Each structure stands twice: as C-alpha cells, then as structure tokens.
PDB file of C-alpha atoms in Angstrom:
ATOM      1  CA  UNK A   1      12.200   9.127  32.324  1.00  0.00           C
ATOM      2  CA  UNK A   2      15.582   7.058  30.730  1.00  0.00           C
ATOM      3  CA  UNK A   3      15.062   4.607  27.619  1.00  0.00           C
ATOM      4  CA  UNK A   4      14.369   1.184  29.360  1.00  0.00           C
ATOM      5  CA  UNK A   5      11.458   2.914  31.728  1.00  0.00           C
ATOM      6  CA  UNK A   6      10.122   4.779  28.270  1.00  0.00           C
ATOM      7  CA  UNK A   7       9.459   1.164  26.640  1.00  0.00           C
ATOM      8  CA  UNK A   8       7.778  -0.202  29.087  1.00  0.00           C
ATOM      9  CA  UNK A   9       5.919   2.695  29.730  1.00  0.00           C
ATOM     10  CA  UNK A  10       4.716   2.798  25.883  1.00  0.00           C
ATOM     11  CA  UNK A  11       4.939  -0.389  24.027  1.00  0.00           C
ATOM     12  CA  UNK A  12       1.474   0.962  21.989  1.00  0.00           C
ATOM     13  CA  UNK A  13       3.154   3.648  21.088  1.00  0.00           C
ATOM     14  CA  UNK A  14       6.043   1.823  19.084  1.00  0.00           C
ATOM     15  CA  UNK A  15       3.867  -0.279  17.913  1.00  0.00           C
ATOM     16  CA  UNK A  16       2.056   3.067  16.493  1.00  0.00           C
ATOM     17  CA  UNK A  17       5.778   4.348  15.578  1.00  0.00           C
ATOM     18  CA  UNK A  18       6.859   1.387  13.967  1.00  0.00           C
ATOM     19  CA  UNK A  19       2.689   0.986  12.373  1.00  0.00           C
ATOM     20  CA  UNK A  20       2.550   5.054  10.911  1.00  0.00           C
ATOM     21  CA  UNK A  21       6.643   4.284   9.002  1.00  0.00           C
ATOM     22  CA  UNK A  22       5.621   1.309   7.404  1.00  0.00           C
ATOM     23  CA  UNK A  23       2.826   3.171   6.128  1.00  0.00           C
ATOM     24  CA  UNK A  24       4.003   6.248   5.361  1.00  0.00           C
ATOM     25  CA  UNK A  25       7.059   4.194   3.331  1.00  0.00           C
ATOM     26  CA  UNK A  26       4.481   2.151   1.721  1.00  0.00           C
ATOM     27  CA  UNK A  27       2.542   5.480   0.980  1.00  0.00           C
ATOM     28  CA  UNK A  28       5.624   7.315  -0.371  1.00  0.00           C
ATOM     29  CA  UNK A  29       6.802   4.065  -2.341  1.00  0.00           C
ATOM     30  CA  UNK A  30       3.425   3.632  -4.065  1.00  0.00           C
ATOM     31  CA  UNK A  31       3.268   7.696  -5.587  1.00  0.00           C
ATOM     32  CA  UNK A  32       6.620   6.634  -7.495  1.00  0.00           C
ATOM     33  CA  UNK A  33       4.638   2.783  -9.239  1.00  0.00           C
ATOM     34  CA  UNK A  34       2.703   3.376 -12.516  1.00  0.00           C
ATOM     35  CA  UNK A  35       2.567   0.029 -13.281  1.00  0.00           C
ATOM     36  CA  UNK A  36       0.525   0.899 -16.433  1.00  0.00           C
ATOM     37  CA  UNK A  37       2.882   3.761 -17.986  1.00  0.00           C
ATOM     38  CA  UNK A  38       3.997   3.206 -21.769  1.00  0.00           C
ATOM     39  CA  UNK A  39       6.728   3.069 -20.776  1.00  0.00           C
ATOM     40  CA  UNK A  40       6.880  -0.002 -18.240  1.00  0.00           C
ATOM     41  CA  UNK A  41       4.337  -2.072 -20.174  1.00  0.00           C
ATOM     42  CA  UNK A  42       6.926  -2.573 -23.031  1.00  0.00           C
ATOM     43  CA  UNK A  43      10.016  -3.579 -20.732  1.00  0.00           C
ATOM     44  CA  UNK A  44      10.640  -7.146 -21.780  1.00  0.00           C
ATOM     45  CA  UNK A  45       9.784  -8.624 -18.663  1.00  0.00           C
ATOM     46  CA  UNK A  46      10.668 -12.802 -16.988  1.00  0.00           C
ATOM     47  CA  UNK A  47       7.435 -15.763 -17.686  1.00  0.00           C
ATOM     48  CA  UNK A  48       7.899 -15.799 -13.790  1.00  0.00           C
ATOM     49  CA  UNK A  49       7.266 -11.967 -13.281  1.00  0.00           C
ATOM     50  CA  UNK A  50       3.902 -12.599 -11.113  1.00  0.00           C
ATOM     51  CA  UNK A  51       0.711 -11.094 -11.862  1.00  0.00           C
ATOM     52  CA  UNK A  52       0.629  -7.160 -10.971  1.00  0.00           C
ATOM     53  CA  UNK A  53      -2.089  -7.446  -9.113  1.00  0.00           C
ATOM     54  CA  UNK A  54      -0.411 -10.074  -6.953  1.00  0.00           C
ATOM     55  CA  UNK A  55       2.271  -7.512  -5.265  1.00  0.00           C
ATOM     56  CA  UNK A  56      -0.099  -5.413  -3.615  1.00  0.00           C
ATOM     57  CA  UNK A  57      -1.602  -8.850  -2.623  1.00  0.00           C
ATOM     58  CA  UNK A  58       2.341 -10.076  -0.933  1.00  0.00           C
ATOM     59  CA  UNK A  59       3.263  -6.508  -0.500  1.00  0.00           C
ATOM     60  CA  UNK A  60      -0.026  -5.898   2.814  1.00  0.00           C
ATOM     61  CA  UNK A  61       0.992  -8.495   4.844  1.00  0.00           C
ATOM     62  CA  UNK A  62       5.102  -7.858   4.756  1.00  0.00           C
ATOM     63  CA  UNK A  63       4.301  -4.051   5.728  1.00  0.00           C
ATOM     64  CA  UNK A  64       2.046  -5.533   8.255  1.00  0.00           C
ATOM     65  CA  UNK A  65       4.690  -7.897   9.587  1.00  0.00           C
ATOM     66  CA  UNK A  66       7.522  -5.416   8.929  1.00  0.00           C
ATOM     67  CA  UNK A  67       5.111  -3.250  11.420  1.00  0.00           C
ATOM     68  CA  UNK A  68       4.871  -5.571  13.916  1.00  0.00           C
ATOM     69  CA  UNK A  69       8.160  -6.965  14.310  1.00  0.00           C
ATOM     70  CA  UNK A  70       9.426  -3.802  14.281  1.00  0.00           C
ATOM     71  CA  UNK A  71       7.193  -2.750  17.169  1.00  0.00           C
ATOM     72  CA  UNK A  72       8.159  -5.968  18.640  1.00  0.00           C
ATOM     73  CA  UNK A  73      12.049  -5.281  18.803  1.00  0.00           C
ATOM     74  CA  UNK A  74      11.927  -1.878  20.135  1.00  0.00           C
ATOM     75  CA  UNK A  75       9.748  -2.897  22.619  1.00  0.00           C
ATOM     76  CA  UNK A  76      12.508  -5.779  24.250  1.00  0.00           C
ATOM     77  CA  UNK A  77      15.351  -3.447  23.037  1.00  0.00           C
ATOM     78  CA  UNK A  78      17.078  -0.947  25.212  1.00  0.00           C
ATOM     79  CA  UNK A  79      20.198   1.655  25.318  1.00  0.00           C
ATOM     80  CA  UNK A  80      22.602   2.632  22.387  1.00  0.00           C
ATOM     81  CA  UNK A  81      20.479  -1.424  21.277  1.00  0.00           C
ATOM     82  CA  UNK A  82      17.309   0.558  20.497  1.00  0.00           C
ATOM     83  CA  UNK A  83      18.453   3.837  18.611  1.00  0.00           C
ATOM     84  CA  UNK A  84      20.308   1.595  15.977  1.00  0.00           C
ATOM     85  CA  UNK A  85      17.420  -1.102  15.569  1.00  0.00           C
ATOM     86  CA  UNK A  86      15.723   2.622  15.143  1.00  0.00           C
ATOM     87  CA  UNK A  87      17.819   3.978  12.319  1.00  0.00           C
ATOM     88  CA  UNK A  88      17.868   0.909  11.212  1.00  0.00           C
ATOM     89  CA  UNK A  89      14.595  -0.126  10.381  1.00  0.00           C
ATOM     90  CA  UNK A  90      14.406   3.922   9.531  1.00  0.00           C
ATOM     91  CA  UNK A  91      16.756   2.954   6.744  1.00  0.00           C
ATOM     92  CA  UNK A  92      15.471  -0.461   5.900  1.00  0.00           C
ATOM     93  CA  UNK A  93      12.264   1.901   4.989  1.00  0.00           C
ATOM     94  CA  UNK A  94      13.662   4.529   3.594  1.00  0.00           C
ATOM     95  CA  UNK A  95      15.159   2.283   1.334  1.00  0.00           C
ATOM     96  CA  UNK A  96      12.314   0.697   0.889  1.00  0.00           C
ATOM     97  CA  UNK A  97      10.254   3.535  -0.396  1.00  0.00           C
ATOM     98  CA  UNK A  98      13.247   5.009  -2.684  1.00  0.00           C
ATOM     99  CA  UNK A  99      13.244   1.104  -4.750  1.00  0.00           C
ATOM    100  CA  UNK A 100       9.494   1.706  -6.771  1.00  0.00           C
ATOM    101  CA  UNK A 101      11.687   5.625  -6.837  1.00  0.00           C
ATOM    102  CA  UNK A 102      14.750   4.318  -8.904  1.00  0.00           C
ATOM    103  CA  UNK A 103      12.766   1.844 -11.125  1.00  0.00           C
ATOM    104  CA  UNK A 104       9.785   3.430 -12.089  1.00  0.00           C
ATOM    105  CA  UNK A 105      10.376   7.140 -10.615  1.00  0.00           C
ATOM    106  CA  UNK A 106      13.813   7.352 -13.483  1.00  0.00           C
ATOM    107  CA  UNK A 107      12.793   4.759 -15.623  1.00  0.00           C
ATOM    108  CA  UNK A 108      15.599   3.403 -15.087  1.00  0.00           C
ATOM    109  CA  UNK A 109      15.601  -0.478 -14.253  1.00  0.00           C
ATOM    110  CA  UNK A 110      19.356  -0.699 -13.782  1.00  0.00           C
ATOM    111  CA  UNK A 111      18.412   2.084 -11.557  1.00  0.00           C
ATOM    112  CA  UNK A 112      16.143  -0.270  -9.435  1.00  0.00           C
ATOM    113  CA  UNK A 113      18.322  -3.708  -9.071  1.00  0.00           C
ATOM    114  CA  UNK A 114      21.378  -1.012  -7.749  1.00  0.00           C
ATOM    115  CA  UNK A 115      18.108   0.089  -5.411  1.00  0.00           C
ATOM    116  CA  UNK A 116      16.873  -3.973  -4.128  1.00  0.00           C
ATOM    117  CA  UNK A 117      20.999  -4.228  -3.468  1.00  0.00           C
ATOM    118  CA  UNK A 118      20.676  -1.608  -0.933  1.00  0.00           C
ATOM    119  CA  UNK A 119      17.098  -3.212   0.209  1.00  0.00           C
ATOM    120  CA  UNK A 120      19.039  -7.015   0.254  1.00  0.00           C
ATOM    121  CA  UNK A 121      21.838  -5.675   2.995  1.00  0.00           C
ATOM    122  CA  UNK A 122      19.805  -2.979   4.680  1.00  0.00           C
ATOM    123  CA  UNK A 123      17.499  -6.438   5.286  1.00  0.00           C
ATOM    124  CA  UNK A 124      20.307  -8.250   5.899  1.00  0.00           C
ATOM    125  CA  UNK A 125      21.437  -5.548   8.994  1.00  0.00           C
ATOM    126  CA  UNK A 126      18.695  -5.003   9.810  1.00  0.00           C
ATOM    127  CA  UNK A 127      17.290  -8.714  10.942  1.00  0.00           C
ATOM    128  CA  UNK A 128      20.710  -9.108  12.911  1.00  0.00           C
ATOM    129  CA  UNK A 129      20.136  -6.806  14.944  1.00  0.00           C
ATOM    130  CA  UNK A 130      16.872  -7.324  15.133  1.00  0.00           C
ATOM    131  CA  UNK A 131      17.865 -11.365  15.671  1.00  0.00           C
ATOM    132  CA  UNK A 132      20.363 -10.121  19.282  1.00  0.00           C
ATOM    133  CA  UNK A 133      16.776  -8.968  20.591  1.00  0.00           C
ATOM    134  CA  UNK A 134      13.651 -10.672  19.879  1.00  0.00           C
ATOM    135  CA  UNK A 135      13.980 -14.386  17.856  1.00  0.00           C
ATOM    136  CA  UNK A 136      10.374 -13.952  17.531  1.00  0.00           C
ATOM    137  CA  UNK A 137      10.072 -10.464  15.159  1.00  0.00           C
ATOM    138  CA  UNK A 138      13.667 -11.349  13.616  1.00  0.00           C
ATOM    139  CA  UNK A 139      11.576 -14.770  11.899  1.00  0.00           C
ATOM    140  CA  UNK A 140       8.515 -12.656  11.022  1.00  0.00           C
ATOM    141  CA  UNK A 141      10.851 -10.544   9.361  1.00  0.00           C
ATOM    142  CA  UNK A 142      11.872 -13.371   6.759  1.00  0.00           C
ATOM    143  CA  UNK A 143       9.114 -13.293   4.632  1.00  0.00           C
ATOM    144  CA  UNK A 144       9.683  -9.757   3.253  1.00  0.00           C
ATOM    145  CA  UNK A 145      14.248 -10.272   3.176  1.00  0.00           C
ATOM    146  CA  UNK A 146      13.002 -13.374   1.106  1.00  0.00           C
ATOM    147  CA  UNK A 147      10.726 -11.400  -1.013  1.00  0.00           C
ATOM    148  CA  UNK A 148      12.839  -8.536  -1.140  1.00  0.00           C
ATOM    149  CA  UNK A 149      15.600 -11.440  -2.612  1.00  0.00           C
ATOM    150  CA  UNK A 150      13.233 -12.494  -5.195  1.00  0.00           C
ATOM    151  CA  UNK A 151      12.118  -8.970  -6.242  1.00  0.00           C
ATOM    152  CA  UNK A 152      16.250  -8.840  -6.892  1.00  0.00           C
ATOM    153  CA  UNK A 153      15.893 -11.184  -9.541  1.00  0.00           C
ATOM    154  CA  UNK A 154      12.862 -10.367 -10.844  1.00  0.00           C
ATOM    155  CA  UNK A 155      14.446  -6.427 -11.263  1.00  0.00           C
ATOM    156  CA  UNK A 156      18.204  -7.994 -12.799  1.00  0.00           C
ATOM    157  CA  UNK A 157      16.817  -9.823 -15.295  1.00  0.00           C
ATOM    158  CA  UNK A 158      14.379  -7.564 -17.088  1.00  0.00           C
ATOM    159  CA  UNK A 159      17.504  -5.087 -16.131  1.00  0.00           C
ATOM    160  CA  UNK A 160      19.442  -7.510 -18.225  1.00  0.00           C
ATOM    161  CA  UNK A 161      16.584  -8.052 -21.165  1.00  0.00           C
ATOM    162  CA  UNK A 162      16.458  -4.444 -21.495  1.00  0.00           C
ATOM    163  CA  UNK A 163      20.008  -2.868 -22.064  1.00  0.00           C
ATOM    164  CA  UNK A 164      18.594  -0.604 -23.613  1.00  0.00           C
ATOM    165  CA  UNK A 165      19.019   3.162 -21.173  1.00  0.00           C
ATOM    166  CA  UNK A 166      15.832   4.686 -20.334  1.00  0.00           C
ATOM    167  CA  UNK A 167      14.982   8.579 -20.691  1.00  0.00           C
ATOM    168  CA  UNK A 168      13.717   9.877 -16.888  1.00  0.00           C
ATOM    169  CA  UNK A 169      10.580  11.165 -18.298  1.00  0.00           C
ATOM    170  CA  UNK A 170      10.810  10.504 -22.117  1.00  0.00           C
ATOM    171  CA  UNK A 171       9.301   6.931 -22.274  1.00  0.00           C
ATOM    172  CA  UNK A 172      11.303   5.772 -25.294  1.00  0.00           C
ATOM    173  CA  UNK A 173      14.147   3.296 -25.725  1.00  0.00           C
ATOM    174  CA  UNK A 174      18.609   5.688 -25.972  1.00  0.00           C
ATOM    175  CA  UNK A 175      19.929   2.965 -28.503  1.00  0.00           C
ATOM    176  CA  UNK A 176      23.236   1.795 -27.995  1.00  0.00           C
ATOM    177  CA  UNK A 177      25.674   2.639 -30.075  1.00  0.00           C
ATOM    178  CA  UNK A 178      26.556   1.564 -33.046  1.00  0.00           C
ATOM    179  CA  UNK A 179      22.430  -0.278 -33.016  1.00  0.00           C
ATOM    180  CA  UNK A 180      20.437   1.020 -35.940  1.00  0.00           C
ATOM    181  CA  UNK A 181      17.501   3.292 -35.104  1.00  0.00           C
ATOM    182  CA  UNK A 182      14.575   2.821 -36.363  1.00  0.00           C
ATOM    183  CA  UNK A 183      12.151   5.914 -36.647  1.00  0.00           C
ATOM    184  CA  UNK A 184      10.520   5.707 -32.981  1.00  0.00           C
ATOM    185  CA  UNK A 185      13.926   5.603 -31.611  1.00  0.00           C
ATOM    186  CA  UNK A 186      13.906   1.609 -30.569  1.00  0.00           C
ATOM    187  CA  UNK A 187      16.422  -0.267 -32.225  1.00  0.00           C
TER     188      UNK A 187
END
C-alpha cells in the first residue's frame, strides 16, 4: 500500500496519531513546569502576565487545535509533502515541549527565550507547510502561533527583568559582575 492509499484508508489513525503526539508533547512539557517554585515566584514579571490558571485554559484548546489541524493536513497531504509535513509537526511539538525544560528545568529565562524564538520559527514553517496542503488546517494553527508569539514577548520581558543569571537547580541568583551581593547572593 502506498502513501496515498494509506492516507485515504486511515484518517482515523492519522488523527489518533496526531492526538497522541500532541498529548505526549503536552505531558512531557508539563513535567518541567513548576510555577510554584521559589525560583519562579522570585522572578520579576510584567504586570500583563496572565494569571497561572489562564495558561491551562489557553493551552488545552490550542493543543486540541494542533491535533485536529495536524490530522487534517496529514490526511490531505500526499507523498513527500506528507512526510515533510509530519517532520515539521514532529519538530514543532519537540520544540514546544522543550521550552518548559529550557525555562523551568534550567531555571533560565534566557534559555527559555531561545526556545520561544525557535518555536516561533518552527510555527512559521509548520504554517507554511500546512497552508500548502489545507487552508482550514492552517487557519486552525493561527491561534497557536499567536499565543506562542505572545509567549515570546512575555519571555523576553521576564528575561530582561531578570538579567542576573540563574544556576540550574540552585534557586538563587548569580550576581552580575561588579554588583554588590547580600548574604543570600542577591544583588
């Protein structure tokens, strides 16, 4: 059975695969998040940061739309375009999950910023490939790309407000060169 015949016969499998891949990325990424940690609570954040409960309320429908859009586009794509789209989706979900490990796991807003910038690039690539296959699927990905762009702005603000480095796992600031430090290591 070739790719085209397989795609026609197995749309349910394609949707199940994309749903499983999105769920895996969400679960893997969520394992690194600790918004209640002393380190995270100690970061200076902008006044426009949404409350913690908003993130789950936003990400749940976004993940559902990614799974639907991915399934729809992969069901319609054929041959090499289908394989490239699947790779683009896989890379995107990997970068999506990696961001939380870069930000929370490494306790580094700067590493997180690098992750959000990579995710924005990956979103652009995924949108481009998806739009070539199915305009409705691409439109369904637009809120995800917009939220990630917002996350990049938020991450940029947090990184700029917390220019002191953070040691992985230490939970305390590393003073800037030349800055006076208190007995707790904070300038």
